[in-house]
Amino acid sequence: MANKRQKLGETLVSMGVVTDDIVTEALQYGMDHRKRIGESLVEMEKCSEDDVAKALAEQFSLEYIDLDSHGRDNDVLELIPGKLIEENQVLPLGEDNGKLRVAIHDPLDLETLDLLRFRLNREIVPSVAAQGKIKRFIDKFVTDSDDVLSKTMASIDQDAPDEDAVEAKDTGDDDDNAPIVQLVNLIITEAVHGRCSDIHIEPMADRVRVRYRTDGVCIVRDDIPKHMQPAVIARFKIMAGIDIAERRVPQDGRIKMRIGGGPIDFRVSACPAYHGESIVLRILRPDSVKIGIPALGFADDDYEKFTNIIKRPNGIFLVTGPTGSGKTTTLYAALQDLNRPDLKIITAEDPVEYNFAGMNQCQVREDIGLSFSKVLRAMLRQAPNIILVGEIRDKEVGDVAIQAALTGHLVFSTLHTNDAPSALTRLIDMGIKPFLVASSVQAIMAQRLIRVICSECKEEDPAPDMRGLKSLGFTEAELEGQSIYRGAGCPRCSDTGYRGRIGIFEMIEMNAELRDLAFKKATATQLRKAARASGMKTLLEDGKRKILSGMTTPADLLRITQAEGLVAD
């Protein structure tokens, strides 16, 4: 009788990479997020892609290949057509007695192996490599997107040297082979594969600048020749369903595409500027807001507070911070944790960016008079348990939200303030009565996003910037015996040293003293002093904790503190 093959989790445990408890946690995570256990463990940062690949190789008795030690060999790469390599994410490794050795990331993907045998008419011998390394190798040595973009631009230059010809020839044609269509598709695809959150198309005096925003930082990608500007902008507007003839007022649209096997939505904004319309595409990935509360970056004490607060039966929970600080992601994570058949959840959003099963999501439409306050009043007649208001923008919305909280509903919402204590004074400044604010608000949390050191190239910093550490408020006693880490830069993080972001948080739980101060219209300084006395950790303090735990760097926290004006108390 043949030996029963070990499961992947069992193999990783036997290798000493993870424990049984971690495997159980990953299996539950996989069920919640529809992920396989290997993907779950990597996303949870319990092991690396290499660990999973080595375990898969051992599980299926295959060879493990570390692609970091493989250089480019054009003769070997030509054993499989480039299109077939890109479409199936496989790599030829060489020939052995007439058999073709191929690197794959999933030994159970028999369909791909059968396709290769059929298309190449060769016997295939699979080896296992990490999925991310296969993709990076293909991007670096097979796709060569820089060259493709250059060739595409050159072909447009050659075919249509003047602006009118370019616009007439390329934007009205839906042919996927049209040069402008190819160029725009390349820009979008490259941004998605590069984990970017935004694409910026910015007309300048003598060129059109293309920038990608990755982990909150804008990086210049390339410049498009000025004469291509009308065609490129018109193509983006056509894809987004925006009126290409209207260039005087801002317009919004959406694009839906399938990239890398999954559906991706883009929220498109066109805004008139001095040198022409500026186009910004916000990339909306459904998985990016389904990360769960543990992945947000809470310290243990803040995690316990947060989970207790969101399970209260009524009251208002406010999340504050500037645009792009992750407020919506945090609230979605809370709603997903609470999303059960016995609870009714209704949201009022402007716009509805992500759709979630089991929630009733309402789109605010100011153009037809469907404002936040009107939606909120209608929602109260729907007998909800939990309400999400996208943002408390004025007194009218604030009053309705507070009445909802006082009548037995749990209300989540956001505000644009720099810190948590300022949210109370902001509500009172809107005109909401202080006694209503004091009695309805249960907790306030301010947050920012900081970049995480890449796990592949993380190393101890041999010479940390002591001046920067002191400017963050570190004392010599705090730094004694502590290691400071950095990212050296590698292909996985595009040599930035960072990959992904987590939050830093400042959380206030209302108590009798804070309610009394809010009732008396105390200043934000007085409220902050009382909150600190009751145990509130500031944004800066939480960031310092994450530096000492090796999650981020002093340089990145300095970037945030300088931009936001966060200071040590």
Coordinates of C-alpha atoms in Angstrom, one line a residue:
M1 CA 0.0 0.0 0.0
A2 CA 1.4 3.4 -1.0
N3 CA 2.3 5.9 1.7
K4 CA -0.2 8.6 2.2
R5 CA 1.2 12.0 1.1
Q6 CA 1.6 14.5 3.9
K7 CA -0.5 17.7 3.8
L8 CA 1.4 21.0 3.2
G9 CA 0.8 22.1 6.8
E10 CA 2.1 18.9 8.1
T11 CA 5.2 19.2 5.9
L12 CA 5.9 22.7 7.1
V13 CA 5.5 21.6 10.8
S14 CA 7.9 18.7 10.2
M15 CA 10.4 21.2 8.7
G16 CA 10.2 23.3 11.8
V17 CA 8.9 26.3 9.9
V18 CA 5.5 26.7 11.7
T19 CA 3.7 25.1 14.6
D20 CA 0.4 23.1 14.7
D21 CA -1.4 26.2 16.2
I22 CA -0.2 28.4 13.3
V23 CA -1.4 25.8 10.8
T24 CA -4.9 25.8 12.5
E25 CA -5.0 29.6 12.4
A26 CA -4.0 29.6 8.7
L27 CA -6.7 27.1 7.8
Q28 CA -9.3 29.3 9.4
Y29 CA -7.8 32.3 7.6
G30 CA -8.0 30.4 4.4
M31 CA -11.6 29.5 4.9
D32 CA -12.5 33.2 5.7
H33 CA -10.6 34.6 2.7
R34 CA -10.9 31.7 0.2
K35 CA -7.2 31.1 0.2
R36 CA -5.1 27.9 0.1
I37 CA -3.0 27.2 3.2
G38 CA 0.3 28.2 1.6
E39 CA -1.1 31.6 0.4
S40 CA -2.6 32.1 3.9
L41 CA 0.6 31.5 5.7
V42 CA 2.5 33.9 3.5
E43 CA -0.2 36.6 3.8
M44 CA -0.2 36.2 7.6
E45 CA 3.7 36.5 7.4
K46 CA 4.1 33.2 9.3
C47 CA 6.5 31.9 6.7
S48 CA 8.0 33.0 3.4
E49 CA 7.2 32.0 -0.2
D50 CA 10.5 30.1 -0.3
D51 CA 9.4 28.0 2.8
V52 CA 6.1 27.1 1.0
A53 CA 7.9 26.3 -2.2
K54 CA 10.5 24.0 -0.4
A55 CA 7.6 22.3 1.5
L56 CA 5.7 21.7 -1.8
A57 CA 8.9 20.3 -3.4
E58 CA 9.3 17.9 -0.5
Q59 CA 5.6 17.0 -0.4
F60 CA 5.6 16.0 -4.1
S61 CA 9.2 14.7 -4.2
L62 CA 10.3 17.4 -6.7
E63 CA 13.4 19.5 -7.0
Y64 CA 13.3 23.0 -5.4
I65 CA 14.8 25.8 -7.4
D66 CA 16.0 29.1 -6.0
L67 CA 15.7 31.5 -8.8
D68 CA 17.8 34.2 -7.1
S69 CA 20.9 32.1 -8.1
H70 CA 19.7 31.8 -11.7
G71 CA 20.9 34.3 -14.2
R72 CA 19.5 35.1 -17.7
D73 CA 20.3 32.5 -20.3
N74 CA 18.6 33.4 -23.6
D75 CA 19.1 30.0 -25.1
V76 CA 17.2 28.4 -22.2
L77 CA 14.4 31.1 -22.2
E78 CA 13.8 30.4 -25.9
L79 CA 12.8 26.8 -25.2
I80 CA 9.3 28.1 -24.4
P81 CA 7.7 31.0 -26.3
G82 CA 7.6 34.2 -24.3
K83 CA 3.8 34.6 -24.5
L84 CA 3.4 31.0 -23.1
I85 CA 5.8 31.9 -20.2
E86 CA 3.9 35.1 -19.3
E87 CA 0.4 33.6 -19.6
N88 CA 1.2 30.5 -17.5
Q89 CA 3.9 31.9 -15.2
V90 CA 6.4 29.1 -15.8
L91 CA 10.1 29.1 -16.6
P92 CA 12.2 26.8 -18.7
L93 CA 15.3 25.5 -16.8
G94 CA 17.0 23.4 -19.5
E95 CA 16.9 20.1 -21.4
D96 CA 17.8 16.7 -20.0
N97 CA 17.7 13.6 -22.2
G98 CA 15.1 15.2 -24.5
K99 CA 12.9 16.2 -21.5
L100 CA 12.2 19.8 -20.8
R101 CA 12.8 20.9 -17.2
V102 CA 10.3 23.6 -16.1
A103 CA 9.9 25.7 -12.9
I104 CA 6.3 26.0 -11.6
H105 CA 4.9 27.2 -8.3
D106 CA 2.0 24.8 -8.0
P107 CA 2.6 21.0 -8.5
L108 CA -1.2 20.5 -8.5
D109 CA -1.7 22.7 -11.5
L110 CA -2.0 19.7 -13.9
E111 CA -3.9 21.7 -16.5
T112 CA -0.8 24.0 -17.1
L113 CA 1.5 21.0 -17.3
D114 CA -0.8 19.2 -19.8
L115 CA -1.0 22.4 -21.8
L116 CA 2.8 22.7 -22.0
R117 CA 3.1 19.0 -23.1
F118 CA 0.5 19.6 -25.8
R119 CA 1.8 22.9 -27.1
L120 CA 5.5 22.0 -27.0
N121 CA 5.1 18.3 -27.8
R122 CA 7.7 17.5 -25.2
E123 CA 7.8 15.5 -21.9
I124 CA 7.8 18.0 -19.0
V125 CA 9.8 17.5 -15.8
P126 CA 8.5 20.0 -13.2
S127 CA 10.5 21.7 -10.4
V128 CA 9.1 24.0 -7.8
A129 CA 10.1 27.7 -7.3
A130 CA 8.5 30.5 -5.2
Q131 CA 5.6 32.1 -7.1
G132 CA 6.9 35.6 -6.5
K133 CA 10.3 34.8 -7.7
I134 CA 9.0 33.3 -10.9
K135 CA 7.0 36.4 -11.6
R136 CA 9.9 38.7 -10.8
F137 CA 12.2 36.7 -13.1
I138 CA 9.7 36.9 -15.9
D139 CA 9.1 40.6 -15.4
K140 CA 12.9 41.2 -15.4
F141 CA 14.1 38.9 -18.1
V142 CA 11.1 38.0 -20.3
T143 CA 8.6 40.8 -20.3
D144 CA 11.1 43.8 -20.2
S145 CA 8.3 46.3 -19.8
D146 CA 10.7 49.3 -20.1
D147 CA 11.6 48.1 -23.6
V148 CA 7.9 47.5 -24.6
L149 CA 6.8 51.0 -23.4
S150 CA 9.7 52.5 -25.3
K151 CA 8.9 50.6 -28.5
T152 CA 5.2 51.5 -28.2
M153 CA 6.0 55.2 -27.8
A154 CA 8.4 55.0 -30.7
S155 CA 5.9 53.3 -33.0
I156 CA 3.4 56.1 -32.2
D157 CA 6.0 58.7 -32.9
Q158 CA 6.8 57.1 -36.3
D159 CA 3.2 56.5 -37.4
A160 CA 1.6 59.8 -36.3
P161 CA 4.0 62.7 -35.8
D162 CA 1.3 65.4 -35.1
E163 CA -1.3 65.6 -32.3
D164 CA -4.4 65.6 -34.5
A165 CA -3.2 62.5 -36.4
V166 CA -2.5 60.6 -33.2
E167 CA -5.9 61.5 -31.7
A168 CA -7.9 60.7 -34.8
K169 CA -6.0 57.4 -35.5
D170 CA -5.9 55.9 -32.1
T171 CA -8.5 57.0 -29.7
G172 CA -11.6 56.2 -31.7
D173 CA -10.4 52.7 -32.4
D174 CA -11.1 49.8 -29.9
D175 CA -8.5 47.6 -31.7
D176 CA -6.3 46.1 -28.9
N177 CA -3.4 46.4 -31.3
A178 CA -3.7 50.2 -31.7
P179 CA -0.5 51.8 -30.3
I180 CA -2.2 54.2 -27.9
V181 CA -4.4 51.3 -26.7
Q182 CA -1.3 49.2 -26.1
L183 CA 0.5 52.0 -24.3
V184 CA -2.4 52.7 -21.9
N185 CA -3.0 49.0 -21.2
L186 CA 0.7 48.6 -20.5
I187 CA 0.7 51.4 -18.0
I188 CA -2.4 50.0 -16.2
T189 CA -1.1 46.4 -16.2
E190 CA 2.3 47.4 -14.9
A191 CA 0.8 49.5 -12.1
V192 CA -1.4 46.6 -11.0
H193 CA 1.4 44.1 -11.0
G194 CA 3.6 46.5 -9.1
R195 CA 1.1 46.7 -6.2
C196 CA 0.5 50.4 -6.9
S197 CA -2.5 52.2 -5.4
D198 CA -2.8 55.0 -7.9
I199 CA -1.7 56.0 -11.4
H200 CA -1.1 59.7 -12.1
I201 CA -1.1 61.0 -15.7
E202 CA 0.1 64.6 -15.3
P203 CA 0.5 67.0 -18.3
M204 CA 3.5 69.3 -18.0
A205 CA 4.7 72.2 -20.2
D206 CA 6.9 69.9 -22.4
R207 CA 5.9 66.3 -21.5
V208 CA 3.3 64.1 -19.8
R209 CA 4.6 62.7 -16.6
V210 CA 3.5 59.2 -15.4
R211 CA 3.8 58.4 -11.7
Y212 CA 2.8 55.4 -9.7
R213 CA 2.0 55.6 -6.0
T214 CA 3.2 52.5 -4.1
D215 CA 2.9 52.2 -0.3
G216 CA 1.9 55.8 -0.1
V217 CA 4.9 57.2 -2.0
C218 CA 4.8 58.5 -5.6
I219 CA 7.5 57.2 -8.0
V220 CA 8.1 58.7 -11.4
R221 CA 7.7 56.0 -14.0
D222 CA 8.3 57.7 -17.3
D223 CA 7.5 60.7 -19.5
I224 CA 5.2 60.5 -22.5
P225 CA 6.0 62.8 -25.4
K226 CA 3.8 66.0 -25.3
H227 CA 2.2 65.4 -28.7
M228 CA 0.7 62.1 -27.4
Q229 CA -1.1 63.9 -24.6
P230 CA -4.5 64.3 -26.3
A231 CA -4.6 60.7 -27.5
V232 CA -3.5 59.2 -24.1
I233 CA -6.0 61.3 -22.1
A234 CA -8.8 60.6 -24.5
R235 CA -8.1 56.9 -24.3
F236 CA -8.3 56.9 -20.5
K237 CA -11.6 58.9 -20.7
I238 CA -13.1 56.5 -23.2
M239 CA -12.3 53.5 -21.0
A240 CA -13.8 55.3 -18.0
G241 CA -17.0 56.3 -19.8
I242 CA -16.2 60.0 -19.5
D243 CA -17.2 62.7 -22.0
I244 CA -14.0 63.3 -24.1
A245 CA -15.4 66.5 -25.5
E246 CA -15.7 68.1 -22.1
R247 CA -12.4 69.5 -20.9
R248 CA -13.5 72.5 -18.7
V249 CA -14.9 70.7 -15.6
P250 CA -13.8 67.8 -13.4
Q251 CA -15.3 64.4 -14.3
D252 CA -15.4 61.0 -12.6
G253 CA -15.7 57.5 -14.1
R254 CA -14.9 53.9 -13.5
I255 CA -13.0 51.2 -15.4
K256 CA -13.4 47.4 -14.9
M257 CA -10.7 45.1 -16.2
R258 CA -9.4 41.6 -15.6
I259 CA -5.7 41.6 -14.9
G260 CA -3.7 38.6 -13.7
G261 CA -6.8 36.4 -13.7
G262 CA -8.8 38.7 -11.3
P263 CA -11.2 41.6 -11.6
I264 CA -9.8 45.0 -10.9
D265 CA -11.8 48.2 -10.6
F266 CA -10.4 51.7 -11.2
R267 CA -11.9 54.9 -10.0
V268 CA -11.0 57.6 -12.5
S269 CA -10.8 61.3 -11.9
A270 CA -10.2 63.9 -14.7
C271 CA -9.4 67.4 -13.5
P272 CA -8.6 70.4 -15.7
A273 CA -5.1 71.8 -15.1
Y274 CA -2.9 74.5 -16.6
H275 CA -1.3 72.3 -19.2
G276 CA -4.2 70.0 -19.9
E277 CA -6.4 67.5 -18.0
S278 CA -4.8 65.5 -15.2
I279 CA -6.0 61.9 -14.9
V280 CA -5.7 59.9 -11.7
L281 CA -6.7 56.2 -11.5
R282 CA -7.3 54.8 -8.0
I283 CA -6.8 51.0 -8.2
L284 CA -9.4 49.2 -6.2
R285 CA -8.5 45.6 -5.3
P286 CA -11.3 43.7 -3.4
D287 CA -8.7 41.7 -1.5
S288 CA -7.0 44.8 -0.2
V289 CA -9.8 45.6 2.2
K290 CA -10.5 42.0 3.2
I291 CA -7.3 41.7 5.3
G292 CA -8.9 41.2 8.7
I293 CA -8.3 43.1 12.0
P294 CA -5.1 41.3 13.0
A295 CA -3.3 42.5 9.8
L296 CA -4.1 46.1 10.5
G297 CA -1.0 46.4 12.8
F298 CA -2.5 46.8 16.2
A299 CA -0.3 46.3 19.3
D300 CA -1.8 43.7 21.7
D301 CA -3.3 46.3 24.0
D302 CA -4.8 48.4 21.2
Y303 CA -6.1 45.2 19.5
E304 CA -8.0 44.2 22.6
K305 CA -9.5 47.7 23.0
F306 CA -10.5 47.8 19.4
T307 CA -12.2 44.4 19.4
N308 CA -14.1 45.3 22.6
I309 CA -15.2 48.6 21.3
I310 CA -16.7 47.3 18.0
K311 CA -18.8 44.7 19.9
R312 CA -20.6 47.3 21.9
P313 CA -24.4 47.4 21.3
N314 CA -24.6 51.2 20.7
G315 CA -22.8 54.5 20.5
I316 CA -20.5 56.1 18.0
F317 CA -17.0 54.9 17.1
L318 CA -15.0 57.5 15.1
V319 CA -11.8 56.9 13.1
T320 CA -9.9 60.0 12.2
G321 CA -7.0 60.9 9.9
P322 CA -6.3 62.6 6.6
T323 CA -7.2 61.2 3.2
G324 CA -5.3 58.0 2.4
S325 CA -4.6 57.1 6.1
G326 CA -6.5 53.8 5.9
K327 CA -9.7 54.8 7.8
T328 CA -12.1 53.0 5.4
T329 CA -10.0 49.8 5.4
T330 CA -10.1 49.8 9.2
L331 CA -13.9 50.2 9.4
Y332 CA -14.4 47.6 6.7
A333 CA -12.3 45.2 8.7
A334 CA -14.5 45.9 11.7
L335 CA -17.7 45.3 9.7
Q336 CA -16.4 42.1 8.3
D337 CA -15.7 40.8 11.8
L338 CA -19.3 41.7 12.8
N339 CA -20.9 40.6 9.6
R340 CA -23.2 37.7 10.8
P341 CA -26.6 36.6 9.7
D342 CA -28.1 37.7 13.0
L343 CA -27.0 41.4 12.5
K344 CA -28.2 43.9 9.9
I345 CA -25.5 46.2 8.7
I346 CA -26.2 49.2 6.5
T347 CA -23.6 51.6 5.0
A348 CA -23.9 55.1 3.5
E349 CA -20.8 55.7 1.3
D350 CA -19.7 58.2 -1.3
P351 CA -18.7 56.4 -3.4
V352 CA -19.3 52.6 -2.7
E353 CA -15.8 51.3 -3.7
Y354 CA -16.0 47.7 -2.5
N355 CA -19.0 45.4 -2.4
F356 CA -19.4 43.0 0.5
A357 CA -21.8 40.1 0.7
G358 CA -24.3 40.3 3.6
M359 CA -24.1 44.2 3.9
N360 CA -26.6 46.7 2.6
Q361 CA -24.5 49.4 1.0
C362 CA -26.1 52.7 -0.1
Q363 CA -24.5 55.1 -2.6
V364 CA -24.8 58.8 -1.7
R365 CA -25.7 60.9 -4.8
E366 CA -25.6 64.6 -4.1
D367 CA -26.5 65.4 -7.7
I368 CA -30.1 64.1 -7.2
G369 CA -30.4 65.2 -3.6
L370 CA -29.6 61.9 -2.0
S371 CA -27.3 63.2 0.7
F372 CA -25.7 61.5 3.7
S373 CA -28.4 62.9 6.0
K374 CA -31.2 61.6 3.7
V375 CA -29.7 58.2 3.4
L376 CA -29.1 58.0 7.1
R377 CA -32.6 58.9 8.0
A378 CA -33.9 56.3 5.5
M379 CA -31.5 53.7 7.0
L380 CA -33.0 54.2 10.5
R381 CA -36.3 53.0 9.2
Q382 CA -34.7 49.8 8.0
A383 CA -34.1 48.6 11.6
P384 CA -30.3 48.1 11.4
N385 CA -28.1 47.0 14.2
I386 CA -24.9 48.6 12.8
I387 CA -24.6 51.7 10.6
L388 CA -21.5 53.0 8.7
V389 CA -21.6 56.6 7.7
G390 CA -18.7 57.3 5.3
E391 CA -18.0 60.7 6.8
I392 CA -19.6 63.1 9.2
R393 CA -19.3 66.3 7.1
D394 CA -21.6 68.7 8.7
K395 CA -24.0 69.3 11.6
E396 CA -27.0 67.7 9.9
V397 CA -25.2 64.4 9.4
G398 CA -23.7 64.6 12.8
D399 CA -27.1 65.1 14.5
V400 CA -28.7 62.1 12.7
A401 CA -25.7 59.9 13.5
I402 CA -25.8 60.9 17.2
Q403 CA -29.6 60.3 17.4
A404 CA -29.0 56.8 15.8
A405 CA -26.4 56.1 18.5
L406 CA -28.6 57.3 21.3
T407 CA -31.5 55.1 20.1
G408 CA -29.7 51.8 20.3
H409 CA -27.6 51.6 17.1
L410 CA -23.8 51.1 16.8
V411 CA -22.5 53.8 14.4
F412 CA -19.1 53.8 12.7
S413 CA -17.9 56.9 10.9
T414 CA -14.8 59.0 10.0
L415 CA -13.7 62.5 10.5
H416 CA -10.8 64.5 9.1
T417 CA -8.8 65.6 12.2
N418 CA -5.1 65.3 13.0
D419 CA -5.5 63.4 16.3
A420 CA -8.1 61.6 18.3
P421 CA -8.9 64.3 21.0
S422 CA -9.5 66.9 18.2
A423 CA -12.5 64.9 17.0
L424 CA -14.5 65.9 20.0
T425 CA -13.9 69.6 19.5
R426 CA -14.5 69.2 15.8
L427 CA -18.0 67.8 16.4
I428 CA -18.8 70.6 18.8
D429 CA -17.5 73.2 16.4
M430 CA -19.9 71.8 13.8
G431 CA -22.7 73.0 16.0
I432 CA -23.6 69.6 17.6
K433 CA -24.6 70.1 21.3
P434 CA -21.8 69.2 23.7
F435 CA -24.0 67.0 25.9
L436 CA -25.0 64.9 22.8
V437 CA -21.3 64.5 21.9
A438 CA -20.4 63.6 25.4
S439 CA -23.1 61.0 25.8
S440 CA -23.0 59.3 22.4
V441 CA -19.3 59.0 21.5
Q442 CA -17.9 55.7 22.8
A443 CA -14.3 55.8 21.4
I444 CA -12.2 57.7 18.9
M445 CA -9.1 56.3 17.0
A446 CA -6.7 58.3 14.9
Q447 CA -4.4 56.5 12.5
R448 CA -1.7 56.9 9.9
L449 CA 0.0 54.3 7.6
I450 CA 3.7 53.6 7.7
R451 CA 5.7 51.3 5.4
V452 CA 6.8 47.9 6.5
I453 CA 10.4 46.7 6.1
C454 CA 10.6 44.0 3.3
S455 CA 10.8 40.6 4.9
E456 CA 13.2 39.3 2.1
C457 CA 15.9 41.9 2.6
K458 CA 15.4 42.9 6.2
E459 CA 18.7 43.4 8.1
E460 CA 20.0 45.0 11.2
D461 CA 21.1 48.6 10.6
P462 CA 24.8 48.7 11.5
A463 CA 24.8 52.6 11.8
P464 CA 21.3 53.9 12.6
D465 CA 20.6 57.6 12.3
M466 CA 20.9 58.7 16.0
R467 CA 19.9 62.2 15.1
G468 CA 16.7 61.0 13.6
L469 CA 16.0 58.7 16.5
K470 CA 16.4 61.5 19.0
S471 CA 14.2 63.8 17.0
L472 CA 11.5 61.1 17.3
G473 CA 11.8 61.3 21.1
F474 CA 13.9 58.2 21.7
T475 CA 16.1 58.4 24.8
E476 CA 19.4 56.6 25.3
A477 CA 17.8 54.3 27.9
E478 CA 15.1 53.3 25.4
L479 CA 17.7 52.5 22.7
E480 CA 20.1 50.6 25.0
G481 CA 20.3 47.0 23.9
Q482 CA 17.8 47.5 21.1
S483 CA 18.4 46.7 17.4
I484 CA 17.2 49.0 14.6
Y485 CA 16.4 47.4 11.3
R486 CA 16.2 48.4 7.7
G487 CA 15.5 47.0 4.2
A488 CA 18.6 46.5 2.1
G489 CA 16.6 46.5 -1.1
C490 CA 15.8 43.5 -3.3
P491 CA 13.8 42.6 -6.4
R492 CA 10.7 41.7 -4.3
C493 CA 10.4 45.3 -3.0
S494 CA 11.8 46.9 -6.2
D495 CA 14.9 47.9 -4.2
T496 CA 12.9 50.3 -1.9
G497 CA 13.5 48.2 1.3
Y498 CA 9.8 48.4 2.0
R499 CA 6.8 46.2 1.1
G500 CA 3.3 46.9 2.3
R501 CA 2.0 49.2 5.0
I502 CA 0.5 48.9 8.5
G503 CA -1.2 51.4 10.8
I504 CA 0.0 53.4 13.7
F505 CA -2.9 54.2 16.1
E506 CA -4.0 56.6 18.8
M507 CA -7.1 55.3 20.7
I508 CA -9.3 57.1 23.2
E509 CA -12.0 55.2 25.2
M510 CA -14.4 57.7 26.7
N511 CA -14.6 57.8 30.4
A512 CA -16.4 60.0 33.0
E513 CA -13.6 62.6 33.0
L514 CA -13.4 62.9 29.2
R515 CA -17.2 63.1 28.9
D516 CA -17.3 65.9 31.5
L517 CA -14.5 67.8 29.6
A518 CA -16.4 67.4 26.3
F519 CA -19.6 68.7 28.0
K520 CA -17.7 71.7 29.3
K521 CA -16.3 72.4 25.8
A522 CA -12.7 71.8 26.9
T523 CA -9.9 72.5 24.4
A524 CA -8.2 69.8 22.4
T525 CA -5.1 70.3 24.6
Q526 CA -7.1 69.7 27.8
L527 CA -8.8 66.6 26.3
R528 CA -5.4 65.3 25.1
K529 CA -3.9 65.7 28.6
A530 CA -6.8 63.8 30.1
A531 CA -6.6 61.0 27.5
R532 CA -2.9 60.6 28.1
A533 CA -3.5 60.4 31.9
S534 CA -6.1 57.6 31.2
G535 CA -3.5 55.5 29.2
M536 CA -3.7 56.7 25.6
K537 CA -0.7 55.9 23.5
T538 CA 0.0 58.6 20.9
L539 CA 0.6 58.0 17.2
L540 CA 4.2 58.8 17.7
E541 CA 4.6 56.4 20.6
D542 CA 2.9 53.6 18.6
G543 CA 5.3 54.3 15.7
K544 CA 8.3 54.1 18.1
R545 CA 7.0 50.7 19.3
K546 CA 6.9 49.5 15.7
I547 CA 10.5 50.7 15.1
L548 CA 11.8 48.8 18.2
S549 CA 9.9 45.6 17.1
G550 CA 11.6 45.8 13.7
M551 CA 8.4 46.5 11.6
T552 CA 9.5 49.8 10.2
T553 CA 12.4 52.3 10.1
P554 CA 13.1 55.6 11.8
A555 CA 13.3 57.2 8.4
D556 CA 9.7 56.3 7.5
L557 CA 8.3 57.4 10.8
L558 CA 10.2 60.6 10.4
R559 CA 8.6 61.0 7.0
I560 CA 5.1 60.7 8.5
T561 CA 5.8 62.9 11.5
Q562 CA 7.2 65.7 9.4
A563 CA 4.4 65.5 6.9
E564 CA 1.6 65.4 9.6
G565 CA 3.2 67.6 12.3
L566 CA 3.1 64.8 14.9
V567 CA 5.2 65.7 17.9
A568 CA 6.3 64.1 21.1
D569 CA 4.4 65.2 24.2

